[in-house]
Amino acid sequence: KAGVTQTPRYLIKTRGQQVTLSCSPISGHRSVSWYQQTPGQGLQFLFEYFSETQRNKGNFPGRFSGRQFSNSRSEMNVSTLELGDSALYLCASSFARNNEQFFGPGTRLTVL
Amino acid sequence: LAKTTQPISMDSYEGQEVNITCSHNNIATNDYITWYQQFPSQGPRFIIQGYKTKVTNEVASLFIPADRKSSTLSLPRVSLSDTAVYYCLVGDNRAGANNLFFGTGTRLTVIP
């Protein structure tokens, strides 16, 4: 079956703009989690959605938000972009929270 | 914030067994310990998952002591293609929101 897909793969924005990233989970998976990966901070958990509800949230400011649709597809939004938001944003899907997560290839966001 | 720590890097010769440890003093009661492998420009890939004692699959073993405050990923007879960054992922009961924490990652280099 098809893996997790993320769009776009690369994105360049300027400070102050906002951005929306998209994630399509593996068919049948209802849990979608988002992570930020940077060289300095490593992999950091952003939030997790299950059945259209945010179930868990990491320690990120309110500029980072997300949602999940009825077909389990998820989007994350970052408003008022800062230079420090430049990172690889990874989406992962799983059947349930403690199940194996399958990661997408990520969206590399560069903020200028 | 809970701390999940791993050695920053390890070197090993081909054919040797490699053991990578992860310390997670505040693991949540209901959370599992999962290990992932990541190659450059790719999302993490699942290796193995366990809750306690020992788990073995076709590629690795996972050893978890009774107190679950640490875990050890064991890779038997590594090859050059095992050169990657290895992460452990656990939950943090102190955060209250069941955040998921990746370890700092261990860069394994396999030497011919």
PDB file of N, CA and C in Angstrom, chain A residues 19-106:
ATOM      1  N   VAL A  19       2.446  29.434   6.622  1.00  0.00           N
ATOM      2  CA  VAL A  19       2.620  28.297   5.734  1.00  0.00           C
ATOM      3  C   VAL A  19       1.703  27.161   6.176  1.00  0.00           C
ATOM      4  N   THR A  20       1.234  26.400   5.209  1.00  0.00           N
ATOM      5  CA  THR A  20       0.415  25.217   5.490  1.00  0.00           C
ATOM      6  C   THR A  20       1.054  24.010   4.826  1.00  0.00           C
ATOM      7  N   LEU A  21       1.279  22.980   5.629  1.00  0.00           N
ATOM      8  CA  LEU A  21       1.861  21.740   5.132  1.00  0.00           C
ATOM      9  C   LEU A  21       0.807  20.646   5.189  1.00  0.00           C
ATOM     10  N   SER A  22       0.892  19.723   4.252  1.00  0.00           N
ATOM     11  CA  SER A  22      -0.126  18.686   4.160  1.00  0.00           C
ATOM     12  C   SER A  22       0.463  17.291   4.313  1.00  0.00           C
ATOM     13  N   CYS A  23      -0.315  16.409   4.894  1.00  0.00           N
ATOM     14  CA  CYS A  23       0.122  15.037   5.113  1.00  0.00           C
ATOM     15  C   CYS A  23      -1.034  14.088   4.821  1.00  0.00           C
ATOM     16  N   SER A  24      -0.776  13.097   3.985  1.00  0.00           N
ATOM     17  CA  SER A  24      -1.765  12.053   3.729  1.00  0.00           C
ATOM     18  C   SER A  24      -1.262  10.756   4.338  1.00  0.00           C
ATOM     19  N   PRO A  25      -1.961  10.222   5.340  1.00  0.00           N
ATOM     20  CA  PRO A  25      -1.479   9.015   6.021  1.00  0.00           C
ATOM     21  C   PRO A  25      -1.711   7.770   5.183  1.00  0.00           C
ATOM     22  N   ILE A  26      -1.170   6.683   5.650  1.00  0.00           N
ATOM     23  CA  ILE A  26      -1.417   5.389   5.035  1.00  0.00           C
ATOM     24  C   ILE A  26      -2.889   5.058   5.208  1.00  0.00           C
ATOM     25  N   SER A  27      -3.471   4.477   4.191  1.00  0.00           N
ATOM     26  CA  SER A  27      -4.881   4.141   4.239  1.00  0.00           C
ATOM     27  C   SER A  27      -5.201   3.267   5.449  1.00  0.00           C
ATOM     28  N   GLY A  28      -6.210   3.681   6.213  1.00  0.00           N
ATOM     29  CA  GLY A  28      -6.602   2.924   7.396  1.00  0.00           C
ATOM     30  C   GLY A  28      -5.988   3.437   8.687  1.00  0.00           C
ATOM     31  N   HIS A  29      -4.957   4.247   8.566  1.00  0.00           N
ATOM     32  CA  HIS A  29      -4.347   4.823   9.765  1.00  0.00           C
ATOM     33  C   HIS A  29      -5.145   6.042  10.203  1.00  0.00           C
ATOM     34  N   ARG A  30      -5.434   6.100  11.498  1.00  0.00           N
ATOM     35  CA  ARG A  30      -6.227   7.211  12.007  1.00  0.00           C
ATOM     36  C   ARG A  30      -5.426   8.183  12.864  1.00  0.00           C
ATOM     37  N   SER A  31      -4.216   7.784  13.223  1.00  0.00           N
ATOM     38  CA  SER A  31      -3.373   8.667  14.038  1.00  0.00           C
ATOM     39  C   SER A  31      -2.322   9.327  13.153  1.00  0.00           C
ATOM     40  N   VAL A  32      -2.234  10.627  13.252  1.00  0.00           N
ATOM     41  CA  VAL A  32      -1.219  11.381  12.504  1.00  0.00           C
ATOM     42  C   VAL A  32      -0.474  12.269  13.490  1.00  0.00           C
ATOM     43  N   SER A  33       0.835  12.165  13.471  1.00  0.00           N
ATOM     44  CA  SER A  33       1.679  12.990  14.333  1.00  0.00           C
ATOM     45  C   SER A  33       2.603  13.841  13.486  1.00  0.00           C
ATOM     46  N   TRP A  34       2.948  14.984  14.015  1.00  0.00           N
ATOM     47  CA  TRP A  34       3.858  15.910  13.337  1.00  0.00           C
ATOM     48  C   TRP A  34       5.080  16.133  14.209  1.00  0.00           C
ATOM     49  N   TYR A  35       6.240  16.217  13.549  1.00  0.00           N
ATOM     50  CA  TYR A  35       7.500  16.441  14.229  1.00  0.00           C
ATOM     51  C   TYR A  35       8.293  17.508  13.485  1.00  0.00           C
ATOM     52  N   GLN A  36       9.100  18.226  14.251  1.00  0.00           N
ATOM     53  CA  GLN A  36      10.037  19.183  13.667  1.00  0.00           C
ATOM     54  C   GLN A  36      11.441  18.641  13.876  1.00  0.00           C
ATOM     55  N   GLN A  37      12.251  18.675  12.846  1.00  0.00           N
ATOM     56  CA  GLN A  37      13.627  18.208  12.983  1.00  0.00           C
ATOM     57  C   GLN A  37      14.589  19.306  12.559  1.00  0.00           C
ATOM     58  N   THR A  38      15.473  19.676  13.474  1.00  0.00           N
ATOM     59  CA  THR A  38      16.519  20.658  13.191  1.00  0.00           C
ATOM     60  C   THR A  38      17.848  20.106  13.668  1.00  0.00           C
ATOM     61  N   PRO A  39      18.947  20.593  13.098  1.00  0.00           N
ATOM     62  CA  PRO A  39      20.263  20.103  13.543  1.00  0.00           C
ATOM     63  C   PRO A  39      20.511  20.385  15.024  1.00  0.00           C
ATOM     64  N   GLY A  40      20.009  21.493  15.511  1.00  0.00           N
ATOM     65  CA  GLY A  40      20.290  21.872  16.889  1.00  0.00           C
ATOM     66  C   GLY A  40      19.413  21.190  17.925  1.00  0.00           C
ATOM     67  N   GLN A  41      18.139  21.022  17.612  1.00  0.00           N
ATOM     68  CA  GLN A  41      17.177  20.478  18.575  1.00  0.00           C
ATOM     69  C   GLN A  41      16.792  19.034  18.309  1.00  0.00           C
ATOM     70  N   GLY A  42      17.212  18.493  17.174  1.00  0.00           N
ATOM     71  CA  GLY A  42      16.856  17.114  16.863  1.00  0.00           C
ATOM     72  C   GLY A  42      15.390  16.985  16.494  1.00  0.00           C
ATOM     73  N   LEU A  43      14.834  15.827  16.774  1.00  0.00           N
ATOM     74  CA  LEU A  43      13.431  15.539  16.459  1.00  0.00           C
ATOM     75  C   LEU A  43      12.550  15.948  17.640  1.00  0.00           C
ATOM     76  N   GLN A  44      11.613  16.850  17.394  1.00  0.00           N
ATOM     77  CA  GLN A  44      10.730  17.308  18.451  1.00  0.00           C
ATOM     78  C   GLN A  44       9.270  17.106  18.059  1.00  0.00           C
ATOM     79  N   PHE A  45       8.520  16.596  18.989  1.00  0.00           N
ATOM     80  CA  PHE A  45       7.113  16.301  18.761  1.00  0.00           C
ATOM     81  C   PHE A  45       6.302  17.594  18.758  1.00  0.00           C
ATOM     82  N   LEU A  46       5.467  17.746  17.749  1.00  0.00           N
ATOM     83  CA  LEU A  46       4.603  18.929  17.648  1.00  0.00           C
ATOM     84  C   LEU A  46       3.206  18.625  18.180  1.00  0.00           C
ATOM     85  N   PHE A  47       2.507  17.724  17.541  1.00  0.00           N
ATOM     86  CA  PHE A  47       1.176  17.318  17.990  1.00  0.00           C
ATOM     87  C   PHE A  47       0.748  16.035  17.308  1.00  0.00           C
ATOM     88  N   GLU A  48      -0.303  15.451  17.887  1.00  0.00           N
ATOM     89  CA  GLU A  48      -0.855  14.225  17.346  1.00  0.00           C
ATOM     90  C   GLU A  48      -2.359  14.376  17.198  1.00  0.00           C
ATOM     91  N   TYR A  49      -2.887  13.883  16.112  1.00  0.00           N
ATOM     92  CA  TYR A  49      -4.326  13.888  15.869  1.00  0.00           C
ATOM     93  C   TYR A  49      -4.820  12.468  15.706  1.00  0.00           C
ATOM     94  N   PHE A  50      -6.005  12.265  16.221  1.00  0.00           N
ATOM     95  CA  PHE A  50      -6.654  10.963  16.081  1.00  0.00           C
ATOM     96  C   PHE A  50      -8.133  11.223  15.896  1.00  0.00           C
ATOM     97  N   SER A  51      -8.694  10.695  14.827  1.00  0.00           N
ATOM     98  CA  SER A  51     -10.113  10.890  14.531  1.00  0.00           C
ATOM     99  C   SER A  51     -10.517  12.352  14.638  1.00  0.00           C
ATOM    100  N   GLU A  52      -9.767  13.202  13.984  1.00  0.00           N
ATOM    101  CA  GLU A  52     -10.038  14.639  13.851  1.00  0.00           C
ATOM    102  C   GLU A  52      -9.857  15.436  15.145  1.00  0.00           C
ATOM    103  N   THR A  53      -9.336  14.811  16.194  1.00  0.00           N
ATOM    104  CA  THR A  53      -9.148  15.496  17.470  1.00  0.00           C
ATOM    105  C   THR A  53      -7.670  15.550  17.828  1.00  0.00           C
ATOM    106  N   GLN A  54      -7.236  16.708  18.294  1.00  0.00           N
ATOM    107  CA  GLN A  54      -5.855  16.794  18.754  1.00  0.00           C
ATOM    108  C   GLN A  54      -5.760  16.082  20.091  1.00  0.00           C
ATOM    109  N   ARG A  55      -4.950  15.057  20.142  1.00  0.00           N
ATOM    110  CA  ARG A  55      -4.893  14.224  21.344  1.00  0.00           C
ATOM    111  C   ARG A  55      -3.712  14.609  22.228  1.00  0.00           C
ATOM    112  N   ASN A  56      -2.631  15.029  21.608  1.00  0.00           N
ATOM    113  CA  ASN A  56      -1.441  15.412  22.371  1.00  0.00           C
ATOM    114  C   ASN A  56      -0.775  16.591  21.689  1.00  0.00           C
ATOM    115  N   LYS A  57      -0.068  17.377  22.478  1.00  0.00           N
ATOM    116  CA  LYS A  57       0.606  18.545  21.920  1.00  0.00           C
ATOM    117  C   LYS A  57       1.962  18.699  22.584  1.00  0.00           C
ATOM    118  N   GLY A  58       2.951  19.012  21.795  1.00  0.00           N
ATOM    119  CA  GLY A  58       4.285  19.247  22.318  1.00  0.00           C
ATOM    120  C   GLY A  58       4.441  20.682  22.781  1.00  0.00           C
ATOM    121  N   ASN A  59       5.650  21.039  23.158  1.00  0.00           N
ATOM    122  CA  ASN A  59       5.917  22.353  23.716  1.00  0.00           C
ATOM    123  C   ASN A  59       6.312  23.358  22.646  1.00  0.00           C
ATOM    124  N   PHE A  60       5.382  23.678  21.807  1.00  0.00           N
ATOM    125  CA  PHE A  60       5.595  24.665  20.758  1.00  0.00           C
ATOM    126  C   PHE A  60       4.601  25.816  20.942  1.00  0.00           C
ATOM    127  N   PRO A  61       4.987  27.018  20.496  1.00  0.00           N
ATOM    128  CA  PRO A  61       4.077  28.168  20.658  1.00  0.00           C
ATOM    129  C   PRO A  61       2.806  28.000  19.829  1.00  0.00           C
ATOM    130  N   GLY A  62       1.833  28.841  20.150  1.00  0.00           N
ATOM    131  CA  GLY A  62       0.539  28.760  19.491  1.00  0.00           C
ATOM    132  C   GLY A  62       0.577  29.063  18.005  1.00  0.00           C
ATOM    133  N   ARG A  63       1.704  29.584  17.515  1.00  0.00           N
ATOM    134  CA  ARG A  63       1.827  29.824  16.070  1.00  0.00           C
ATOM    135  C   ARG A  63       1.763  28.520  15.281  1.00  0.00           C
ATOM    136  N   PHE A  64       2.033  27.441  15.957  1.00  0.00           N
ATOM    137  CA  PHE A  64       1.991  26.119  15.326  1.00  0.00           C
ATOM    138  C   PHE A  64       0.621  25.506  15.623  1.00  0.00           C
ATOM    139  N   SER A  65      -0.084  25.183  14.592  1.00  0.00           N
ATOM    140  CA  SER A  65      -1.400  24.582  14.780  1.00  0.00           C
ATOM    141  C   SER A  65      -1.614  23.505  13.730  1.00  0.00           C
ATOM    142  N   GLY A  66      -2.633  22.724  13.930  1.00  0.00           N
ATOM    143  CA  GLY A  66      -2.903  21.666  12.964  1.00  0.00           C
ATOM    144  C   GLY A  66      -4.355  21.292  12.977  1.00  0.00           C
ATOM    145  N   ARG A  67      -4.691  20.417  12.062  1.00  0.00           N
ATOM    146  CA  ARG A  67      -6.033  19.854  12.063  1.00  0.00           C
ATOM    147  C   ARG A  67      -6.007  18.543  11.291  1.00  0.00           C
ATOM    148  N   GLN A  68      -7.057  17.782  11.498  1.00  0.00           N
ATOM    149  CA  GLN A  68      -7.188  16.514  10.786  1.00  0.00           C
ATOM    150  C   GLN A  68      -8.591  16.436  10.216  1.00  0.00           C
ATOM    151  N   PHE A  69      -8.671  15.936   9.017  1.00  0.00           N
ATOM    152  CA  PHE A  69      -9.959  15.850   8.332  1.00  0.00           C
ATOM    153  C   PHE A  69     -10.571  14.464   8.509  1.00  0.00           C
ATOM    154  N   SER A  70     -11.805  14.335   8.079  1.00  0.00           N
ATOM    155  CA  SER A  70     -12.519  13.064   8.283  1.00  0.00           C
ATOM    156  C   SER A  70     -11.854  11.899   7.537  1.00  0.00           C
ATOM    157  N   ASN A  71     -11.078  12.191   6.504  1.00  0.00           N
ATOM    158  CA  ASN A  71     -10.385  11.109   5.782  1.00  0.00           C
ATOM    159  C   ASN A  71      -8.986  10.859   6.360  1.00  0.00           C
ATOM    160  N   SER A  72      -8.729  11.411   7.526  1.00  0.00           N
ATOM    161  CA  SER A  72      -7.475  11.286   8.283  1.00  0.00           C
ATOM    162  C   SER A  72      -6.333  12.134   7.741  1.00  0.00           C
ATOM    163  N   ARG A  73      -6.509  12.754   6.597  1.00  0.00           N
ATOM    164  CA  ARG A  73      -5.478  13.669   6.117  1.00  0.00           C
ATOM    165  C   ARG A  73      -5.304  14.797   7.121  1.00  0.00           C
ATOM    166  N   SER A  74      -4.076  15.287   7.223  1.00  0.00           N
ATOM    167  CA  SER A  74      -3.809  16.312   8.231  1.00  0.00           C
ATOM    168  C   SER A  74      -3.051  17.476   7.605  1.00  0.00           C
ATOM    169  N   GLU A  75      -3.247  18.618   8.181  1.00  0.00           N
ATOM    170  CA  GLU A  75      -2.492  19.808   7.811  1.00  0.00           C
ATOM    171  C   GLU A  75      -1.906  20.430   9.059  1.00  0.00           C
ATOM    172  N   MET A  76      -0.739  21.029   8.901  1.00  0.00           N
ATOM    173  CA  MET A  76      -0.228  21.864   9.980  1.00  0.00           C
ATOM    174  C   MET A  76       0.042  23.254   9.423  1.00  0.00           C
ATOM    175  N   ASN A  77      -0.164  24.223  10.263  1.00  0.00           N
ATOM    176  CA  ASN A  77      -0.015  25.612   9.868  1.00  0.00           C
ATOM    177  C   ASN A  77       0.947  26.304  10.826  1.00  0.00           C
ATOM    178  N   VAL A  78       1.821  27.087  10.256  1.00  0.00           N
ATOM    179  CA  VAL A  78       2.700  27.920  11.078  1.00  0.00           C
ATOM    180  C   VAL A  78       2.474  29.366  10.654  1.00  0.00           C
ATOM    181  N   SER A  79       2.069  30.199  11.595  1.00  0.00           N
ATOM    182  CA  SER A  79       1.820  31.595  11.285  1.00  0.00           C
ATOM    183  C   SER A  79       3.000  32.447  11.738  1.00  0.00           C
ATOM    184  N   THR A  80       3.083  33.639  11.194  1.00  0.00           N
ATOM    185  CA  THR A  80       4.127  34.605  11.561  1.00  0.00           C
ATOM    186  C   THR A  80       5.490  33.915  11.633  1.00  0.00           C
ATOM    187  N   LEU A  81       5.917  33.402  10.524  1.00  0.00           N
ATOM    188  CA  LEU A  81       7.143  32.616  10.474  1.00  0.00           C
ATOM    189  C   LEU A  81       8.351  33.379  10.998  1.00  0.00           C
ATOM    190  N   GLU A  82       9.206  32.636  11.682  1.00  0.00           N
ATOM    191  CA  GLU A  82      10.473  33.167  12.185  1.00  0.00           C
ATOM    192  C   GLU A  82      11.611  32.371  11.551  1.00  0.00           C
ATOM    193  N   LEU A  83      12.793  32.973  11.573  1.00  0.00           N
ATOM    194  CA  LEU A  83      13.950  32.292  10.982  1.00  0.00           C
ATOM    195  C   LEU A  83      14.158  30.922  11.615  1.00  0.00           C
ATOM    196  N   GLY A  84      13.916  30.829  12.904  1.00  0.00           N
ATOM    197  CA  GLY A  84      14.119  29.581  13.639  1.00  0.00           C
ATOM    198  C   GLY A  84      13.136  28.483  13.288  1.00  0.00           C
ATOM    199  N   ASP A  85      12.137  28.804  12.484  1.00  0.00           N
ATOM    200  CA  ASP A  85      11.177  27.786  12.059  1.00  0.00           C
ATOM    201  C   ASP A  85      11.697  26.972  10.888  1.00  0.00           C
ATOM    202  N   SER A  86      12.811  27.376  10.343  1.00  0.00           N
ATOM    203  CA  SER A  86      13.428  26.604   9.258  1.00  0.00           C
ATOM    204  C   SER A  86      13.763  25.217   9.780  1.00  0.00           C
ATOM    205  N   ALA A  87      13.239  24.214   9.130  1.00  0.00           N
ATOM    206  CA  ALA A  87      13.395  22.847   9.632  1.00  0.00           C
ATOM    207  C   ALA A  87      12.809  21.858   8.642  1.00  0.00           C
ATOM    208  N   LEU A  88      13.035  20.590   8.942  1.00  0.00           N
ATOM    209  CA  LEU A  88      12.352  19.516   8.228  1.00  0.00           C
ATOM    210  C   LEU A  88      11.135  19.146   9.059  1.00  0.00           C
ATOM    211  N   TYR A  89       9.970  19.214   8.479  1.00  0.00           N
ATOM    212  CA  TYR A  89       8.740  18.871   9.186  1.00  0.00           C
ATOM    213  C   TYR A  89       8.277  17.494   8.716  1.00  0.00           C
ATOM    214  N   LEU A  90       8.218  16.593   9.670  1.00  0.00           N
ATOM    215  CA  LEU A  90       7.891  15.199   9.381  1.00  0.00           C
ATOM    216  C   LEU A  90       6.502  14.858   9.887  1.00  0.00           C
ATOM    217  N   CYS A  91       5.812  14.100   9.093  1.00  0.00           N
ATOM    218  CA  CYS A  91       4.504  13.588   9.459  1.00  0.00           C
ATOM    219  C   CYS A  91       4.619  12.070   9.579  1.00  0.00           C
ATOM    220  N   ALA A  92       3.932  11.511  10.549  1.00  0.00           N
ATOM    221  CA  ALA A  92       3.941  10.065  10.727  1.00  0.00           C
ATOM    222  C   ALA A  92       2.525   9.586  10.984  1.00  0.00           C
ATOM    223  N   SER A  93       2.184   8.443  10.441  1.00  0.00           N
ATOM    224  CA  SER A  93       0.855   7.897  10.697  1.00  0.00           C
ATOM    225  C   SER A  93       0.975   6.517  11.326  1.00  0.00           C
ATOM    226  N   SER A  94      -0.034   6.172  12.093  1.00  0.00           N
ATOM    227  CA  SER A  94      -0.087   4.852  12.706  1.00  0.00           C
ATOM    228  C   SER A  94      -1.542   4.471  12.904  1.00  0.00           C
ATOM    229  N   PHE A  95      -1.748   3.169  13.137  1.00  0.00           N
ATOM    230  CA  PHE A  95      -3.116   2.707  13.341  1.00  0.00           C
ATOM    231  C   PHE A  95      -3.635   3.204  14.700  1.00  0.00           C
ATOM    232  N   ALA A  96      -2.761   3.143  15.713  1.00  0.00           N
ATOM    233  CA  ALA A  96      -3.106   3.621  17.049  1.00  0.00           C
ATOM    234  C   ALA A  96      -1.866   4.230  17.667  1.00  0.00           C
ATOM    235  N   ARG A  97      -2.008   4.895  18.810  1.00  0.00           N
ATOM    236  CA  ARG A  97      -0.927   5.704  19.345  1.00  0.00           C
ATOM    237  C   ARG A  97       0.345   4.931  19.630  1.00  0.00           C
ATOM    238  N   ASN A  98       0.265   3.802  20.197  1.00  0.00           N
ATOM    239  CA  ASN A  98       1.480   3.072  20.541  1.00  0.00           C
ATOM    240  C   ASN A  98       1.891   2.064  19.479  1.00  0.00           C
ATOM    241  N   ASN A  99       1.318   2.183  18.328  1.00  0.00           N
ATOM    242  CA  ASN A  99       1.708   1.336  17.214  1.00  0.00           C
ATOM    243  C   ASN A  99       2.918   1.914  16.496  1.00  0.00           C
ATOM    244  N   GLU A 100       3.495   1.115  15.649  1.00  0.00           N
ATOM    245  CA  GLU A 100       4.588   1.558  14.787  1.00  0.00           C
ATOM    246  C   GLU A 100       4.146   2.749  13.955  1.00  0.00           C
ATOM    247  N   GLN A 101       4.969   3.784  13.940  1.00  0.00           N
ATOM    248  CA  GLN A 101       4.683   4.959  13.133  1.00  0.00           C
ATOM    249  C   GLN A 101       5.424   4.864  11.802  1.00  0.00           C
ATOM    250  N   PHE A 102       4.743   5.251  10.754  1.00  0.00           N
ATOM    251  CA  PHE A 102       5.336   5.289   9.432  1.00  0.00           C
ATOM    252  C   PHE A 102       5.524   6.755   9.048  1.00  0.00           C
ATOM    253  N   PHE A 103       6.748   7.108   8.755  1.00  0.00           N
ATOM    254  CA  PHE A 103       7.060   8.498   8.477  1.00  0.00           C
ATOM    255  C   PHE A 103       7.032   8.806   6.987  1.00  0.00           C
ATOM    256  N   GLY A 104       6.622  10.016   6.683  1.00  0.00           N
ATOM    257  CA  GLY A 104       6.743  10.524   5.331  1.00  0.00           C
ATOM    258  C   GLY A 104       8.144  11.065   5.102  1.00  0.00           C
ATOM    259  N   PRO A 105       8.421  11.537   3.889  1.00  0.00           N
ATOM    260  CA  PRO A 105       9.762  12.043   3.571  1.00  0.00           C
ATOM    261  C   PRO A 105      10.034  13.427   4.141  1.00  0.00           C
ATOM    262  N   GLY A 106       8.988  14.101   4.593  1.00  0.00           N
ATOM    263  CA  GLY A 106       9.176  15.410   5.196  1.00  0.00           C
ATOM    264  C   GLY A 106       9.004  16.565   4.223  1.00  0.00           C
TER     265      GLY A 106
END
